mmCIF file of C-alpha atoms in Angstrom:
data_model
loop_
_atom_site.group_PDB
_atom_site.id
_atom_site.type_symbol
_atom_site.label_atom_id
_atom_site.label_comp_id
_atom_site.label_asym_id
_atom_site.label_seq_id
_atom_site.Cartn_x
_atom_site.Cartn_y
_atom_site.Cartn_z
ATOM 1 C CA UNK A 899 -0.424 -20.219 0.725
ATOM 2 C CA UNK A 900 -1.602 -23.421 -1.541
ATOM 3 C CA UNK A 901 -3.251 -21.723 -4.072
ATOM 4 C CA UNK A 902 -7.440 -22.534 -4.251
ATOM 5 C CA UNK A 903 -9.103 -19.536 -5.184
ATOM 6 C CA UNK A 904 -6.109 -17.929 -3.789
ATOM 7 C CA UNK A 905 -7.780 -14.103 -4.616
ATOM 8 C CA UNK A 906 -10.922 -14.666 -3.295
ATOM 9 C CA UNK A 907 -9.026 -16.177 0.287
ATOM 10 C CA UNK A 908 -6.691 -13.291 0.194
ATOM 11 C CA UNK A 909 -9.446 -10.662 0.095
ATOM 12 C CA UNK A 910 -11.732 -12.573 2.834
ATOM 13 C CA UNK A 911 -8.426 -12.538 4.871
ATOM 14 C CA UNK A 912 -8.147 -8.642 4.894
ATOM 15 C CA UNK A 913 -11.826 -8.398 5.782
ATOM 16 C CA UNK A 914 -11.608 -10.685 8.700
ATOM 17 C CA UNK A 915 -8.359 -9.153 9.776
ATOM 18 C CA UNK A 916 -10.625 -5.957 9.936
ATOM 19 C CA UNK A 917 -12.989 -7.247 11.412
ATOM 20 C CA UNK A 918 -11.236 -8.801 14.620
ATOM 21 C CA UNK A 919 -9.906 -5.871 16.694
ATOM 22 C CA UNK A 920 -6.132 -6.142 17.413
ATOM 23 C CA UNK A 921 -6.775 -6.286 21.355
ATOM 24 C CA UNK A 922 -9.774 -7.040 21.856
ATOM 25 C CA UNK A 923 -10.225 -8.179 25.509
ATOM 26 C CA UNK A 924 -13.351 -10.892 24.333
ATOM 27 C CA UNK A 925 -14.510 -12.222 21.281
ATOM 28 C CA UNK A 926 -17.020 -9.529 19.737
ATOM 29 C CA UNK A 927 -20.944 -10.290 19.509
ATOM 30 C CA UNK A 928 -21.156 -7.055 17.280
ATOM 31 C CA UNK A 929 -22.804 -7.863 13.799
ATOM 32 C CA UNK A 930 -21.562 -6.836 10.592
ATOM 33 C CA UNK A 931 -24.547 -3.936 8.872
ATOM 34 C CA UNK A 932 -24.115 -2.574 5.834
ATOM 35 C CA UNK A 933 -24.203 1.321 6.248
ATOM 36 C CA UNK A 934 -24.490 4.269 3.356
ATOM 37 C CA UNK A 935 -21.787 6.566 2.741
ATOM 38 C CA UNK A 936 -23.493 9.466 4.004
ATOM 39 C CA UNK A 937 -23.491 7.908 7.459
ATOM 40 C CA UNK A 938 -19.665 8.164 7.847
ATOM 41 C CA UNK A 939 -18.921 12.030 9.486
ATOM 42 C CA UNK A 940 -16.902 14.666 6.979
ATOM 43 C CA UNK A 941 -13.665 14.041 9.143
ATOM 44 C CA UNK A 942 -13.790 10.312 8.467
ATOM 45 C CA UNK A 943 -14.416 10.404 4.269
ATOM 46 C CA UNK A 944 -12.031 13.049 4.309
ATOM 47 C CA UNK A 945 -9.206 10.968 5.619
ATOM 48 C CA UNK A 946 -10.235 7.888 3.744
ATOM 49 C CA UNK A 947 -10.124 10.263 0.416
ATOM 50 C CA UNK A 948 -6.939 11.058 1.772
ATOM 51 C CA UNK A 949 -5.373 7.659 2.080
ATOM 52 C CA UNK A 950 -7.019 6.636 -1.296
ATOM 53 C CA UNK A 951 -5.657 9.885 -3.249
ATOM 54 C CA UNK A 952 -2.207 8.867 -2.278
ATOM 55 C CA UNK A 953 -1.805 5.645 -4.045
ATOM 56 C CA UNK A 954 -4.183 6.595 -6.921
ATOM 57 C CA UNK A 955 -2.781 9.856 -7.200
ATOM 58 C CA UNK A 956 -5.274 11.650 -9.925
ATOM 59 C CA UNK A 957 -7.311 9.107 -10.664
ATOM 60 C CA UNK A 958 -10.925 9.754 -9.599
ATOM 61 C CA UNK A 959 -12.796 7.619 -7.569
ATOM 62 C CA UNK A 960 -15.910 6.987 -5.891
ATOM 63 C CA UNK A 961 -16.661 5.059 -2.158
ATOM 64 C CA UNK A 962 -19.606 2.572 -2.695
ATOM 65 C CA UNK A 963 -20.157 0.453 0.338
ATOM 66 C CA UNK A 964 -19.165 0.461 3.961
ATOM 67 C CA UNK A 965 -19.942 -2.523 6.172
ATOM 68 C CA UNK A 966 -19.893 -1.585 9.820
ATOM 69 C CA UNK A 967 -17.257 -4.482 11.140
ATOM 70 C CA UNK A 968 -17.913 -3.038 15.543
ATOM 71 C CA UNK A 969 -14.247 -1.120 16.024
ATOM 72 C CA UNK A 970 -13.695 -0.675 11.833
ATOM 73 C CA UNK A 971 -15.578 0.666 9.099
ATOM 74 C CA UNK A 972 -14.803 -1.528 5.494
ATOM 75 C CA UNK A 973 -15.019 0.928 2.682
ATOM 76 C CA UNK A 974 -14.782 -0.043 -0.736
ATOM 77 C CA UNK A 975 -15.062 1.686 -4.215
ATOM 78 C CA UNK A 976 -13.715 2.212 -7.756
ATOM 79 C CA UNK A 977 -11.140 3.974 -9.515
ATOM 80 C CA UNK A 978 -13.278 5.832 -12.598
ATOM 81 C CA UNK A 979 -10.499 6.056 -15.263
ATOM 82 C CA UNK A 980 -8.956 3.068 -14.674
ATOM 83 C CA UNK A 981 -10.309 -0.236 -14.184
ATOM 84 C CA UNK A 982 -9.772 -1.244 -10.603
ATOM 85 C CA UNK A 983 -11.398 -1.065 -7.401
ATOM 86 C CA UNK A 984 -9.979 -0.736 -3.401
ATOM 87 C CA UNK A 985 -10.462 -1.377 0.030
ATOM 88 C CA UNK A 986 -10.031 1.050 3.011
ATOM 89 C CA UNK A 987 -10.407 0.279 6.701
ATOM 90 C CA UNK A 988 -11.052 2.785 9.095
ATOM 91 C CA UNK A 989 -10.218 2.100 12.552
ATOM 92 C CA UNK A 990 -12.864 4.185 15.014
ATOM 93 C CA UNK A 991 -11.246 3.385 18.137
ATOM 94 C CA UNK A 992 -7.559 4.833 16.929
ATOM 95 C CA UNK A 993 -9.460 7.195 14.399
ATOM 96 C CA UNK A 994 -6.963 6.649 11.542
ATOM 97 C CA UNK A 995 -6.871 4.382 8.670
ATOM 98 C CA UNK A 996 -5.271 1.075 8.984
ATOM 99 C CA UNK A 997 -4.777 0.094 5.829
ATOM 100 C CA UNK A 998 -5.903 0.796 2.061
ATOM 101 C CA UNK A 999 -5.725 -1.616 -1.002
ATOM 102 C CA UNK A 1000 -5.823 -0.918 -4.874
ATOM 103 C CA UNK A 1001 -7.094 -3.688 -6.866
ATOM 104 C CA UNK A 1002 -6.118 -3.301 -10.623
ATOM 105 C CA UNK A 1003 -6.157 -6.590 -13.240
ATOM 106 C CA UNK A 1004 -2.816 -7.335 -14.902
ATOM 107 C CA UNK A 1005 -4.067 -5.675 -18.157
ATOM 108 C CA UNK A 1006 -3.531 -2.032 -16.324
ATOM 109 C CA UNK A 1007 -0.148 -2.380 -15.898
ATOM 110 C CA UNK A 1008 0.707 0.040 -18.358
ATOM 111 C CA UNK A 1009 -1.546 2.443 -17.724
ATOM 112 C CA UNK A 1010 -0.324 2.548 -13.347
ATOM 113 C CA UNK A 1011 2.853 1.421 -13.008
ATOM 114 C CA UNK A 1012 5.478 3.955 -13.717
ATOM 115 C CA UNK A 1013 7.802 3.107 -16.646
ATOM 116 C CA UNK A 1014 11.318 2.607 -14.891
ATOM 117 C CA UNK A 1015 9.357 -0.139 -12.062
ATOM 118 C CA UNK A 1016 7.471 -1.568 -15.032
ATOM 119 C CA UNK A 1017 11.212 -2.698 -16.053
ATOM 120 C CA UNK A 1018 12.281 -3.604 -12.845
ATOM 121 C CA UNK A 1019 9.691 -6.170 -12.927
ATOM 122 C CA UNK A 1020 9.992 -7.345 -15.760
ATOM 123 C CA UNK A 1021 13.913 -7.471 -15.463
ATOM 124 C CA UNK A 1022 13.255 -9.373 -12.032
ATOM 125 C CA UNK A 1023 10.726 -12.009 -13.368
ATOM 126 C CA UNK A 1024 12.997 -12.783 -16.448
ATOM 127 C CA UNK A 1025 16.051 -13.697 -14.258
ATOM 128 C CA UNK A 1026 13.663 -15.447 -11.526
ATOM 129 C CA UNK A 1027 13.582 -18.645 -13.706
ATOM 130 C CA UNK A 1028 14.652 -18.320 -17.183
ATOM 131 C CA UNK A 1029 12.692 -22.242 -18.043
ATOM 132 C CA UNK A 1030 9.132 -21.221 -16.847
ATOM 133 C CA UNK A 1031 7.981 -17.879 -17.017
ATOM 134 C CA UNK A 1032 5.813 -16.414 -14.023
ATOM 135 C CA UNK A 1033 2.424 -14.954 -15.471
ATOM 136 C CA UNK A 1034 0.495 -12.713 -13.218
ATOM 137 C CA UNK A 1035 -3.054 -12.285 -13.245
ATOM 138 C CA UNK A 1036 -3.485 -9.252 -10.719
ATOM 139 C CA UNK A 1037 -1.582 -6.053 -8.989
ATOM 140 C CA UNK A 1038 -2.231 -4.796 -6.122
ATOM 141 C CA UNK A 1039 -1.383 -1.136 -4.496
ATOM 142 C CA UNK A 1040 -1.155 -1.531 -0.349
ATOM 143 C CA UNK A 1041 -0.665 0.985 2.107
ATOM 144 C CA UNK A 1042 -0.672 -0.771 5.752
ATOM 145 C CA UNK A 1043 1.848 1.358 7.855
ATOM 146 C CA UNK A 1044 0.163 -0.497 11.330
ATOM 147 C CA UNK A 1045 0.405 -3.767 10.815
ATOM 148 C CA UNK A 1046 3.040 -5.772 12.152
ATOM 149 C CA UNK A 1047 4.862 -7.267 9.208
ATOM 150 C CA UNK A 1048 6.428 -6.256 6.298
ATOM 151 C CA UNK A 1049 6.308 -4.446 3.650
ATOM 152 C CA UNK A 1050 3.935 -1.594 4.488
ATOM 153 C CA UNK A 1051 4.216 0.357 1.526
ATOM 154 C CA UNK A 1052 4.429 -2.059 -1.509
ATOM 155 C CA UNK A 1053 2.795 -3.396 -5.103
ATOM 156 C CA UNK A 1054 2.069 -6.803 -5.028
ATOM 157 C CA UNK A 1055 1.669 -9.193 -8.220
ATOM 158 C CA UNK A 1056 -0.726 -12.390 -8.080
ATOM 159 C CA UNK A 1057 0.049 -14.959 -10.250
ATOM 160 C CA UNK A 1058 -2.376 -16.301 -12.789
ATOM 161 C CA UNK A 1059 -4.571 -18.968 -12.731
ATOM 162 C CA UNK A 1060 -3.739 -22.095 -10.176
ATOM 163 C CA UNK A 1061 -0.368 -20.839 -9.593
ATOM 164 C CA UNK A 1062 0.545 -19.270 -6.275
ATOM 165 C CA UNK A 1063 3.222 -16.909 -7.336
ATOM 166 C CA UNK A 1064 3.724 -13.575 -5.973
ATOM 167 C CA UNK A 1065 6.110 -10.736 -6.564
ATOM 168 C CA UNK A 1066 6.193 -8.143 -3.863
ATOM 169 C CA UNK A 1067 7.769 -4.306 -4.296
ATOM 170 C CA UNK A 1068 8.707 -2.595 -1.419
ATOM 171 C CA UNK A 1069 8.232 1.028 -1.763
ATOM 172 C CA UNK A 1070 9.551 1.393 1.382
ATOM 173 C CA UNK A 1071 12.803 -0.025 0.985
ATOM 174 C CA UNK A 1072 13.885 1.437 -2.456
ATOM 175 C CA UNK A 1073 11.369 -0.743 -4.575
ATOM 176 C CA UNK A 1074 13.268 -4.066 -3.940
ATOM 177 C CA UNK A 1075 11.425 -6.844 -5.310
ATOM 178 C CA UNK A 1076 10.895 -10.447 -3.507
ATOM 179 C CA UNK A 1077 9.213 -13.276 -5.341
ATOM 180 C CA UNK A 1078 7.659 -16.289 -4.351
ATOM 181 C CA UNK A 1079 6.516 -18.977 -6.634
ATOM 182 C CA UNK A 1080 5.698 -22.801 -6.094
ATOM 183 C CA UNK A 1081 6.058 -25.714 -8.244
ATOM 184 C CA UNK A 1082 4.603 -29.057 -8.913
ATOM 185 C CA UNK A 1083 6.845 -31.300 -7.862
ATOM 186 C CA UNK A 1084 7.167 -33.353 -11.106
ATOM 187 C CA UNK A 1085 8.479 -30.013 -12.573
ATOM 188 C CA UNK A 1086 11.381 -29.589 -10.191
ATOM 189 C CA UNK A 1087 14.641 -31.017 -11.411
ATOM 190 C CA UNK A 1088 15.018 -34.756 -9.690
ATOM 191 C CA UNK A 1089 18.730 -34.123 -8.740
ATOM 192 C CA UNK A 1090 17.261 -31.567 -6.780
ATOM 193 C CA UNK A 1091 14.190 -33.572 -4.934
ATOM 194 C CA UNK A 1092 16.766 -36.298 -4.539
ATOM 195 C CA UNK A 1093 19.096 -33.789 -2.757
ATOM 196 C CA UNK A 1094 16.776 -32.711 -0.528
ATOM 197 C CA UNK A 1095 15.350 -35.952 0.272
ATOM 198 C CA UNK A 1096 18.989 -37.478 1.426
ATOM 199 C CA UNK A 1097 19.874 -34.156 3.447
ATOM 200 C CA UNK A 1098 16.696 -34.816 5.509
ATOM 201 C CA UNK A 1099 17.642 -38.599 5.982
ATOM 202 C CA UNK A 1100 21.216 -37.314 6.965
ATOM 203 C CA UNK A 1101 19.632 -35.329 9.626
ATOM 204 C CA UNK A 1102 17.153 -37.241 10.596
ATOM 205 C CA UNK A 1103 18.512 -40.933 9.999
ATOM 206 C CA UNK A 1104 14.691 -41.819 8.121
ATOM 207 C CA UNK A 1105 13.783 -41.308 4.606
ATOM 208 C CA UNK A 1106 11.117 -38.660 4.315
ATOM 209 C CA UNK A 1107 9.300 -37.934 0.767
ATOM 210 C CA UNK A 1108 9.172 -34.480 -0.679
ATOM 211 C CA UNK A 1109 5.579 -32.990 -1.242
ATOM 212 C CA UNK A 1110 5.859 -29.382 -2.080
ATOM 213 C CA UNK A 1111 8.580 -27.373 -3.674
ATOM 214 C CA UNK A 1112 8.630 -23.446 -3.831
ATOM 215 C CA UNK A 1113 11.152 -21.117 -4.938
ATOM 216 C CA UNK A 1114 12.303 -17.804 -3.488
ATOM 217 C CA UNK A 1115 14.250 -14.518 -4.803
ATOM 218 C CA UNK A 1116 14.716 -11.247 -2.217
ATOM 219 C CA UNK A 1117 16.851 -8.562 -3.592
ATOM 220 C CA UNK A 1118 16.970 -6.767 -0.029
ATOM 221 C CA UNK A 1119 19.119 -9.650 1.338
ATOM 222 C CA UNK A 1120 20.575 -11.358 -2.133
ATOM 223 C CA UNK A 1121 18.814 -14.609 -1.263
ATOM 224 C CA UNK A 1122 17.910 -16.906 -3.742
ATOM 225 C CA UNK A 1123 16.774 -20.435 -3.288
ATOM 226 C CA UNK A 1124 14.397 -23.886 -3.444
ATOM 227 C CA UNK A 1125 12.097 -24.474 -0.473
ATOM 228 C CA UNK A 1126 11.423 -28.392 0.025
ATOM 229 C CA UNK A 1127 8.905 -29.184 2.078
ATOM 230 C CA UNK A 1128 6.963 -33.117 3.531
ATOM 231 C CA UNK A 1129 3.244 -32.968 3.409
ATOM 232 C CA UNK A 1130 2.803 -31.976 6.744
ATOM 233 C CA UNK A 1131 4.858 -28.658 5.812
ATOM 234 C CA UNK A 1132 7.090 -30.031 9.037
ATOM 235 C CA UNK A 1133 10.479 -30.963 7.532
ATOM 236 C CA UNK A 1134 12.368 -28.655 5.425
ATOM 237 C CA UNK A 1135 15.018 -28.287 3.017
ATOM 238 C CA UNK A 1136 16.413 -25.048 1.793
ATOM 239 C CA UNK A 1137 19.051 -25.864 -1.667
ATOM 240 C CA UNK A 1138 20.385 -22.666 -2.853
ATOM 241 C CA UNK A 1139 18.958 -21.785 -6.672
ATOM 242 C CA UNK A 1140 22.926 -20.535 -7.963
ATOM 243 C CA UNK A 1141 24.996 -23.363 -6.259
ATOM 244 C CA UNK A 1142 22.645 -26.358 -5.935
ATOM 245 C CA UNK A 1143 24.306 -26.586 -2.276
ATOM 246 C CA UNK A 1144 22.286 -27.244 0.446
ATOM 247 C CA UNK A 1145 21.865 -24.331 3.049
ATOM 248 C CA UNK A 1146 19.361 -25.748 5.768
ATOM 249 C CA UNK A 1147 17.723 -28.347 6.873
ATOM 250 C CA UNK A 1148 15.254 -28.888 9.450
ATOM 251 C CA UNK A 1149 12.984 -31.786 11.234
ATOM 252 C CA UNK A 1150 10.766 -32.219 13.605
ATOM 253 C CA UNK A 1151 12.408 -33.579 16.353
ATOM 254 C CA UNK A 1152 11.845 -30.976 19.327
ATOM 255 C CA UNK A 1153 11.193 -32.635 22.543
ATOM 256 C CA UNK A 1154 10.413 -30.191 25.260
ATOM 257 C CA UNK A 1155 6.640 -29.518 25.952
ATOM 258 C CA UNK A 1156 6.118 -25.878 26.928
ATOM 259 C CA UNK A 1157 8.867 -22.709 26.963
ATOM 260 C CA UNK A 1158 9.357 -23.478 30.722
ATOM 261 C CA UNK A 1159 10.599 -26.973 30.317
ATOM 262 C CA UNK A 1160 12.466 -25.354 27.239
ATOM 263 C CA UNK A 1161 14.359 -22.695 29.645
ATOM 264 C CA UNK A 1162 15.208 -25.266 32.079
ATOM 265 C CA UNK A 1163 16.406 -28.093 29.627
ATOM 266 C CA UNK A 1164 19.255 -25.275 28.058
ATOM 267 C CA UNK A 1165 19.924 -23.570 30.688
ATOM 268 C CA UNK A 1166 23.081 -25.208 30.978
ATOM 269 C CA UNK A 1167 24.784 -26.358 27.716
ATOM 270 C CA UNK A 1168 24.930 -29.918 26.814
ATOM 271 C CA UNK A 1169 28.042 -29.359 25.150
ATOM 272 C CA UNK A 1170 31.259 -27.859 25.497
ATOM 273 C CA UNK A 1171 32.895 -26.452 22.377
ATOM 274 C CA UNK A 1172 34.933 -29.302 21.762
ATOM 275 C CA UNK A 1173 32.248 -31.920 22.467
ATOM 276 C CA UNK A 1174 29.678 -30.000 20.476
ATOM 277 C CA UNK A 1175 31.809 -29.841 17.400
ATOM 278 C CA UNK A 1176 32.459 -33.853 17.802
ATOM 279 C CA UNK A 1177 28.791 -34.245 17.901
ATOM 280 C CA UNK A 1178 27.941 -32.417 14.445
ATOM 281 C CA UNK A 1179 30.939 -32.949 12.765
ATOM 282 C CA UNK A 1180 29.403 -35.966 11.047
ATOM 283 C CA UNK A 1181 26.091 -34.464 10.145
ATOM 284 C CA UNK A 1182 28.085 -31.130 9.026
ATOM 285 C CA UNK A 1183 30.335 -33.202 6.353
ATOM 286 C CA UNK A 1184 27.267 -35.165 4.974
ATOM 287 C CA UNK A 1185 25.416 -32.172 4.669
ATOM 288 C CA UNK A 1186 27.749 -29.330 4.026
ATOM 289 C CA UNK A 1187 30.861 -31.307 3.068
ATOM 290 C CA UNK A 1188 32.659 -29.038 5.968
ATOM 291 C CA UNK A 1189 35.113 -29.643 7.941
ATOM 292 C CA UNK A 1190 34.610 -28.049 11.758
ATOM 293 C CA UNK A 1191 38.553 -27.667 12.144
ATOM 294 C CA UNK A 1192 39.641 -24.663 13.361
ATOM 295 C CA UNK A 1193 35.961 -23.377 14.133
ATOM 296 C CA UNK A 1194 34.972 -21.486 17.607
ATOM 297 C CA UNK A 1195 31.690 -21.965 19.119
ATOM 298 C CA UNK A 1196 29.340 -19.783 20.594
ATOM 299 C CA UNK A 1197 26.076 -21.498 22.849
ATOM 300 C CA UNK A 1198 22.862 -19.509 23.310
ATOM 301 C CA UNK A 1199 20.371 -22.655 25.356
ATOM 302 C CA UNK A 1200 20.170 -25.096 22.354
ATOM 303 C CA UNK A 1201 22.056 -22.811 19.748
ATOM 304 C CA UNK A 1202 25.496 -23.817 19.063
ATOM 305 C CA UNK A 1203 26.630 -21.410 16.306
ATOM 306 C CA UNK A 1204 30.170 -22.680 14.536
ATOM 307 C CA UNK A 1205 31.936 -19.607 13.189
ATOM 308 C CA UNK A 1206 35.869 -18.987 11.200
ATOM 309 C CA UNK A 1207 37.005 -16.045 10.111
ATOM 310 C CA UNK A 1208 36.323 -15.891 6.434
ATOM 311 C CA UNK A 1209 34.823 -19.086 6.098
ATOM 312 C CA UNK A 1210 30.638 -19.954 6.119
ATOM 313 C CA UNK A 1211 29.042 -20.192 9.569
ATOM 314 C CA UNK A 1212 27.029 -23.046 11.035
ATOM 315 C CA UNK A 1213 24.085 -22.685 13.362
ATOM 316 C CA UNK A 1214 22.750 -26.228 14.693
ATOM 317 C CA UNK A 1215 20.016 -26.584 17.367
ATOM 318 C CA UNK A 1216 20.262 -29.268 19.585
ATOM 319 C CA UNK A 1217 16.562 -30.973 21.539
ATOM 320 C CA UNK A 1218 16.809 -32.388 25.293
ATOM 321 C CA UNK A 1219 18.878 -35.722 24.050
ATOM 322 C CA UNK A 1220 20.969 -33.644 22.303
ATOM 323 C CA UNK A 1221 19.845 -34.518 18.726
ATOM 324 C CA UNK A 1222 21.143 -32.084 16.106
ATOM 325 C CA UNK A 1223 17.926 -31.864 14.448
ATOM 326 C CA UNK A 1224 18.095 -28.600 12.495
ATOM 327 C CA UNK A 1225 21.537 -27.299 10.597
ATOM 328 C CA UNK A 1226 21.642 -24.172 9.153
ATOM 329 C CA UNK A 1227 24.652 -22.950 6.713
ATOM 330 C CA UNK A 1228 25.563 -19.403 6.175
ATOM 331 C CA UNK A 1229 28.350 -19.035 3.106
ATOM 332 C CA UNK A 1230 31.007 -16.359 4.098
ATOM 333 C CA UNK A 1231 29.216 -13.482 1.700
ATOM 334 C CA UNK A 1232 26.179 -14.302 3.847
ATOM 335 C CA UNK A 1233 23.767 -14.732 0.494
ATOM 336 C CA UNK A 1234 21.658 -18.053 0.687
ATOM 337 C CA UNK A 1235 22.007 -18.556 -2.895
#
């Protein structure tokens, strides 16, 4: 997200994600009423002690509040020993808690986060961008194991000030770390803007300005790359962070107005192999300075994916005139870097 009072949004998010049930059949009329702690039944503060004990582990705490969302309960508190507060949200109809959230400020670090993950982190931010340091204001401790997305399990860093930076550590997945961080655009090498700025003309035969810039870093998957983005967020440039090269690129040029017309227009493909590779050979050289000799191709309705052995892939996608308007290069050790 563009970051405005990004910490006060994020925590209004989690309480209106609590508050909407996930199937609700209508929109709820139910008000929100703030209720003691007393009025919550032994069975229901003994599982949200539960769920809070296991990410503050010895730490005592206290439950303060509870707002009565209809289908949740909100319950917040405070760590006594440590200087933080969290979030638990009980869901009545599945009797189980969805998700709990420790809130500690950057100046606990020390005092939480185990030794060997401290230097993880710090190890990861010093190698994200060795020219601007990321500061973080905030850490957060989230157990979600419902929700759709992940992580689950993780910490979560918020950078300081106006800057939307995040680093995320997935507990789940052997603490691998993931960070997101966005730039102004006058603090983005030029070469780079310029690069991204010519691979969208190349795709989409009009010049299109740059807006927003973000970088990204997942260890799970070894990517590590510049976002470049319009100001309607519609056209997109990924340039890999190690090899300058550019990896995708993608425009808004899709034509079909609902997923039946979609099903129909593709349901036969547009090209054969030989034809196809014609068509993007141009736009694949520009782009990728590759050469399509010698490449197979596989169609899947407006997917033609461009594969050698031992060589990077290519995924284009194709709208009804047959437009390439959205190129995607994988290198042959499948990092995006």
């Amino acid at each position: 997200m563009r970051k405005k009072g990004w910490l006060v949004a994020v925590t209004a998010v989690i309480l209106l994600m609590a508050a909407v049930p996930v199937q609700a059949e209508s929109p709820s009329t139910e008000e929100t009423t703030v209720k003691t702690v007393s009025s919550l039944t032994p069975t229901v503060t003994s599982r949200l002690e539960e769920a809070v004990r296991k990410l503050a582990g010895s730490e005592a705490f206290t439950f303060d509040t509870v707002m009565d969302m209809g289908k949740t309960w909100i319950v917040e508190g405070e760590l006594k020993d440590v200087t933080a507060v969290f979030q638990t949200e009980y869901n009545k109809v599945n009797s189980r808690v969805e998700s709990t959230t420790l809130r500690y400020k950057i100046e606990s670090v020390d005092q939480v986060l185990p030794s060997e993950l401290k230097k993880k982190v710090l190890k990861a931010i010093e190698s994200f961008d060795k020219d601007k340091k990321l500061e973080f204001e905030a850490f957060w401790r989230v157990h979600s194991p419902y929700q759709n997305n992940e992580p689950k399990d993780y910490w979560v860093f918020w950078g300081a000030g106006d800057s939307s930076s995040s680093l995320y550590v997935d507990i789940a997945d052997e603490n691998r770390i993931s960070i997101h961080a966005e730039y102004p655009i006058g603090d983005v090498s030029s070469r780079l803007v310029t690069r991204a700025e010519n691979a969208l003309r190349n795709t989409w035969g009009k010049s299109v300005a740059i807006a927003h810039a973000s970088r990204h870093k997942d260890e799970a998957d070894g990517s590590f790359y510049w976002l470049f983005e319009d100001a309607n967020e519609t056209s997109s440039v990924k340039i890999g962070a190690v090899t300058g090269r550019v990896l995708k690129v993608s425009t808004p040029q899709t034509d079909w107005k609902s997923d039946r017309d979609f099903a129909a227009s593709f349901s036969v493909p547009k090209y054969a192999p030989e034809q196809a590779k014609k068509a993007v050979a141009a736009k694949a050289k520009r782009l990728f300075n590759m050469s399509l000799s010698g490449y197979s191709v596989k169609t899947e309705q407006n997917t033609y994916t461009f594969t050698r052995k031992g060589q990077a892939t290519l995924t284009a996608k194709i709208n009804k005139k047959g437009v390439f308007y959205e190129l995607s290069l994988v290198p042959s050790n499948g990092k995006l870097q």
